[in-house]
Amino acid sequence: MSLLPITIYGEEILRKKAKEITAIDDELITLVKDMFDTMRNANGIGLAANQVNLDKQIFIVDISPVEGYEKVKPLIAINPKIIASSNETEPFEEGCLSLPTLRADVFRPAAIKLRYLDLNEEEQEIEADGLLARVFQHESDHLIGKLIPDRIDNKSKKKLSNVLDSLLKRQIETDYPIFIK
Ligand code: ZN
């Protein structure tokens, strides 16, 4: 088992649009394994490559630890793209391994369609609603450099300013390894 250190709010790589993946090779397969180890160790249900300091368009999702979603299979999405979103939006309290201790209600489309490549380099499309749609959108956001604070109104953001400040100063404790320059 390999745990990769997780990048925290303030790291530049979390703010960049990640690079498209052009080859699915052994290195990528090892990365995927390490990402699953890292996500599960941190009790996360989604993880994007830039959260482990890699500039690549890939995220993994596994919501099966959440009650009621035990049967949902883990998913690996390479070069993912949201190709359709419902007009209806809904709020949901989100957290993020790169923003430890922060929780915020985020409004997002209730249902989406995601297009991505799987590990066999085959194009897939999946329609999702509920928690899965939520996690797909949160992780897709990571790959374009967007984080929870970018998806909430200024008033809510103001309320979080103390938490964001302490994250920038790394005045945090996590029970998983974090990336330190
Ligand atoms: Zn996140």
GROMACS .gro file of C-alpha atoms and ligand atoms in nm:
model
  182
    1MET     CA    1   0.000   0.000   0.000
    2SER     CA    2   0.134   0.340  -0.096
    3LEU     CA    3  -0.003   0.656   0.052
    4LEU     CA    4   0.052   0.975  -0.143
    5PRO     CA    5   0.062   1.305   0.045
    6ILE     CA    6  -0.244   1.522  -0.023
    7THR     CA    7  -0.209   1.879  -0.145
    8ILE     CA    8  -0.379   2.139   0.071
    9TYR     CA    9  -0.557   2.465  -0.017
   10GLY     CA   10  -0.296   2.721  -0.116
   11GLU     CA   11  -0.094   2.485  -0.337
   12GLU     CA   12  -0.075   2.619  -0.691
   13ILE     CA   13  -0.144   2.283  -0.854
   14LEU     CA   14  -0.497   2.285  -0.710
   15ARG     CA   15  -0.566   2.603  -0.909
   16LYS     CA   16  -0.447   2.483  -1.249
   17LYS     CA   17  -0.638   2.313  -1.526
   18ALA     CA   18  -0.487   1.964  -1.529
   19LYS     CA   19  -0.316   1.822  -1.838
   20GLU     CA   20  -0.493   1.572  -2.058
   21ILE     CA   21  -0.370   1.213  -2.034
   22THR     CA   22  -0.234   1.080  -2.362
   23ALA     CA   23  -0.112   0.734  -2.261
   24ILE     CA   24  -0.261   0.475  -2.030
   25ASP     CA   25   0.053   0.295  -1.919
   26ASP     CA   26   0.182   0.102  -1.618
   27GLU     CA   27   0.278   0.424  -1.445
   28LEU     CA   28  -0.083   0.542  -1.464
   29ILE     CA   29  -0.215   0.209  -1.337
   30THR     CA   30   0.019   0.229  -1.038
   31LEU     CA   31  -0.097   0.585  -0.978
   32VAL     CA   32  -0.460   0.471  -0.975
   33LYS     CA   33  -0.381   0.203  -0.715
   34ASP     CA   34  -0.196   0.454  -0.499
   35MET     CA   35  -0.480   0.703  -0.533
   36PHE     CA   36  -0.731   0.443  -0.409
   37ASP     CA   37  -0.504   0.361  -0.111
   38THR     CA   38  -0.466   0.731  -0.038
   39MET     CA   39  -0.838   0.811  -0.067
   40ARG     CA   40  -0.950   0.517   0.147
   41ASN     CA   41  -0.688   0.586   0.411
   42ALA     CA   42  -0.821   0.942   0.437
   43ASN     CA   43  -1.186   0.825   0.439
   44GLY     CA   44  -1.255   1.016   0.119
   45ILE     CA   45  -1.509   0.922  -0.148
   46GLY     CA   46  -1.338   1.103  -0.436
   47LEU     CA   47  -0.984   1.211  -0.525
   48ALA     CA   48  -0.839   1.402  -0.820
   49ALA     CA   49  -0.477   1.368  -0.937
   50ASN     CA   50  -0.382   1.726  -0.854
   51GLN     CA   51  -0.477   1.647  -0.495
   52VAL     CA   52  -0.175   1.416  -0.493
   53ASN     CA   53   0.039   1.677  -0.670
   54LEU     CA   54   0.011   1.530  -1.019
   55ASP     CA   55  -0.084   1.740  -1.317
   56LYS     CA   56  -0.311   1.487  -1.488
   57GLN     CA   57  -0.679   1.475  -1.581
   58ILE     CA   58  -0.788   1.177  -1.378
   59PHE     CA   59  -1.008   1.128  -1.077
   60ILE     CA   60  -1.133   0.830  -0.882
   61VAL     CA   61  -1.462   0.794  -0.696
   62ASP     CA   62  -1.589   0.533  -0.452
   63ILE     CA   63  -1.907   0.620  -0.266
   64SER     CA   64  -1.971   0.261  -0.148
   65PRO     CA   65  -1.865   0.339   0.214
   66VAL     CA   66  -2.165   0.574   0.241
   67GLU     CA   67  -2.483   0.421   0.381
   68GLY     CA   68  -2.728   0.344   0.104
   69TYR     CA   69  -2.463   0.342  -0.169
   70GLU     CA   70  -2.291   0.013  -0.084
   71LYS     CA   71  -2.363  -0.131  -0.428
   72VAL     CA   72  -2.221   0.159  -0.630
   73LYS     CA   73  -1.901   0.047  -0.801
   74PRO     CA   74  -1.580   0.253  -0.779
   75LEU     CA   75  -1.505   0.454  -1.091
   76ILE     CA   76  -1.184   0.575  -1.255
   77ALA     CA   77  -1.235   0.866  -1.493
   78ILE     CA   78  -0.959   0.968  -1.736
   79ASN     CA   79  -0.994   1.300  -1.921
   80PRO     CA   80  -1.347   1.338  -1.781
   81LYS     CA   81  -1.593   1.592  -1.911
   82ILE     CA   82  -1.941   1.684  -1.791
   83ILE     CA   83  -2.142   1.686  -2.113
   84ALA     CA   84  -2.489   1.755  -1.973
   85SER     CA   85  -2.631   1.906  -1.653
   86SER     CA   86  -2.988   1.934  -1.526
   87ASN     CA   87  -3.138   2.280  -1.486
   88GLU     CA   88  -3.253   2.185  -1.140
   89THR     CA   89  -2.991   2.253  -0.873
   90GLU     CA   90  -2.975   2.132  -0.514
   91PRO     CA   91  -2.766   2.215  -0.208
   92PHE     CA   92  -2.545   1.960  -0.035
   93GLU     CA   93  -2.289   1.997   0.240
   94GLU     CA   94  -1.949   1.921   0.087
   95GLY     CA   95  -1.607   1.860   0.233
   96CYS     CA   96  -1.273   1.810   0.060
   97LEU     CA   97  -0.951   1.631   0.157
   98SER     CA   98  -0.760   1.938   0.034
   99LEU     CA   99  -0.968   2.161   0.262
  100PRO     CA  100  -0.963   1.970   0.592
  101THR     CA  101  -1.217   2.087   0.853
  102LEU     CA  102  -1.408   2.298   0.599
  103ARG     CA  103  -1.771   2.214   0.528
  104ALA     CA  104  -2.001   2.421   0.311
  105ASP     CA  105  -2.339   2.395   0.140
  106VAL     CA  106  -2.280   2.399  -0.233
  107PHE     CA  107  -2.554   2.430  -0.497
  108ARG     CA  108  -2.495   2.218  -0.804
  109PRO     CA  109  -2.705   2.061  -1.082
  110ALA     CA  110  -2.896   1.763  -0.942
  111ALA     CA  111  -2.812   1.533  -1.234
  112ILE     CA  112  -2.531   1.521  -1.487
  113LYS     CA  113  -2.386   1.313  -1.764
  114LEU     CA  114  -2.013   1.241  -1.752
  115ARG     CA  115  -1.798   1.129  -2.045
  116TYR     CA  116  -1.454   0.981  -1.974
  117LEU     CA  117  -1.203   0.719  -2.076
  118ASP     CA  118  -1.169   0.404  -1.868
  119LEU     CA  119  -0.841   0.221  -1.805
  120ASN     CA  120  -0.891   0.026  -2.130
  121GLU     CA  121  -0.890   0.357  -2.316
  122GLU     CA  122  -1.257   0.311  -2.404
  123GLU     CA  123  -1.493   0.605  -2.401
  124GLN     CA  124  -1.770   0.574  -2.145
  125GLU     CA  125  -2.072   0.783  -2.055
  126ILE     CA  126  -2.254   0.768  -1.726
  127GLU     CA  127  -2.563   0.948  -1.605
  128ALA     CA  128  -2.568   1.025  -1.236
  129ASP     CA  129  -2.782   1.197  -0.978
  130GLY     CA  130  -2.773   1.228  -0.600
  131LEU     CA  131  -2.441   1.173  -0.425
  132LEU     CA  132  -2.268   1.032  -0.734
  133ALA     CA  133  -2.352   1.341  -0.943
  134ARG     CA  134  -2.227   1.552  -0.657
  135VAL     CA  135  -1.892   1.377  -0.631
  136PHE     CA  136  -1.842   1.373  -1.010
  137GLN     CA  137  -1.894   1.749  -1.019
  138HIS     CA  138  -1.669   1.816  -0.721
  139GLU     CA  139  -1.388   1.605  -0.871
  140SER     CA  140  -1.436   1.752  -1.221
  141ASP     CA  141  -1.402   2.093  -1.058
  142HIS     CA  142  -1.063   1.991  -0.914
  143LEU     CA  143  -0.934   1.916  -1.263
  144ILE     CA  144  -1.017   2.269  -1.380
  145GLY     CA  145  -0.867   2.428  -1.070
  146LYS     CA  146  -1.195   2.499  -0.887
  147LEU     CA  147  -1.254   2.437  -0.519
  148ILE     CA  148  -1.553   2.461  -0.284
  149PRO     CA  149  -1.490   2.833  -0.202
  150ASP     CA  150  -1.533   2.913  -0.575
  151ARG     CA  151  -1.879   2.757  -0.575
  152ILE     CA  152  -2.040   2.944  -0.287
  153ASP     CA  153  -2.164   3.302  -0.255
  154ASN     CA  154  -1.953   3.577  -0.100
  155LYS     CA  155  -2.152   3.582   0.221
  156SER     CA  156  -2.089   3.212   0.285
  157LYS     CA  157  -1.728   3.253   0.181
  158LYS     CA  158  -1.682   3.530   0.435
  159LYS     CA  159  -1.800   3.298   0.709
  160LEU     CA  160  -1.528   3.054   0.607
  161SER     CA  161  -1.246   3.309   0.593
  162ASN     CA  162  -1.100   3.202   0.929
  163VAL     CA  163  -1.088   2.839   0.824
  164LEU     CA  164  -0.936   2.929   0.487
  165ASP     CA  165  -0.672   3.144   0.659
  166SER     CA  166  -0.574   2.864   0.894
  167LEU     CA  167  -0.549   2.626   0.597
  168LEU     CA  168  -0.318   2.868   0.415
  169LYS     CA  169  -0.101   2.887   0.726
  170ARG     CA  170  -0.112   2.507   0.754
  171GLN     CA  171  -0.247   2.539   1.107
  172ILE     CA  172  -0.420   2.209   1.064
  173GLU     CA  173  -0.403   1.857   1.182
  174THR     CA  174  -0.502   1.570   0.959
  175ASP     CA  175  -0.498   1.198   1.014
  176TYR     CA  176  -0.355   1.150   0.664
  177PRO     CA  177  -0.021   1.261   0.514
  178ILE     CA  178  -0.026   1.606   0.352
  179PHE     CA  179   0.204   1.751   0.090
  180ILE     CA  180   0.466   1.990   0.224
  181LYS     CA  181   0.696   2.175  -0.016
  182ZN      ZN  182  -1.205   1.795  -0.313
   0.00000   0.00000   0.00000
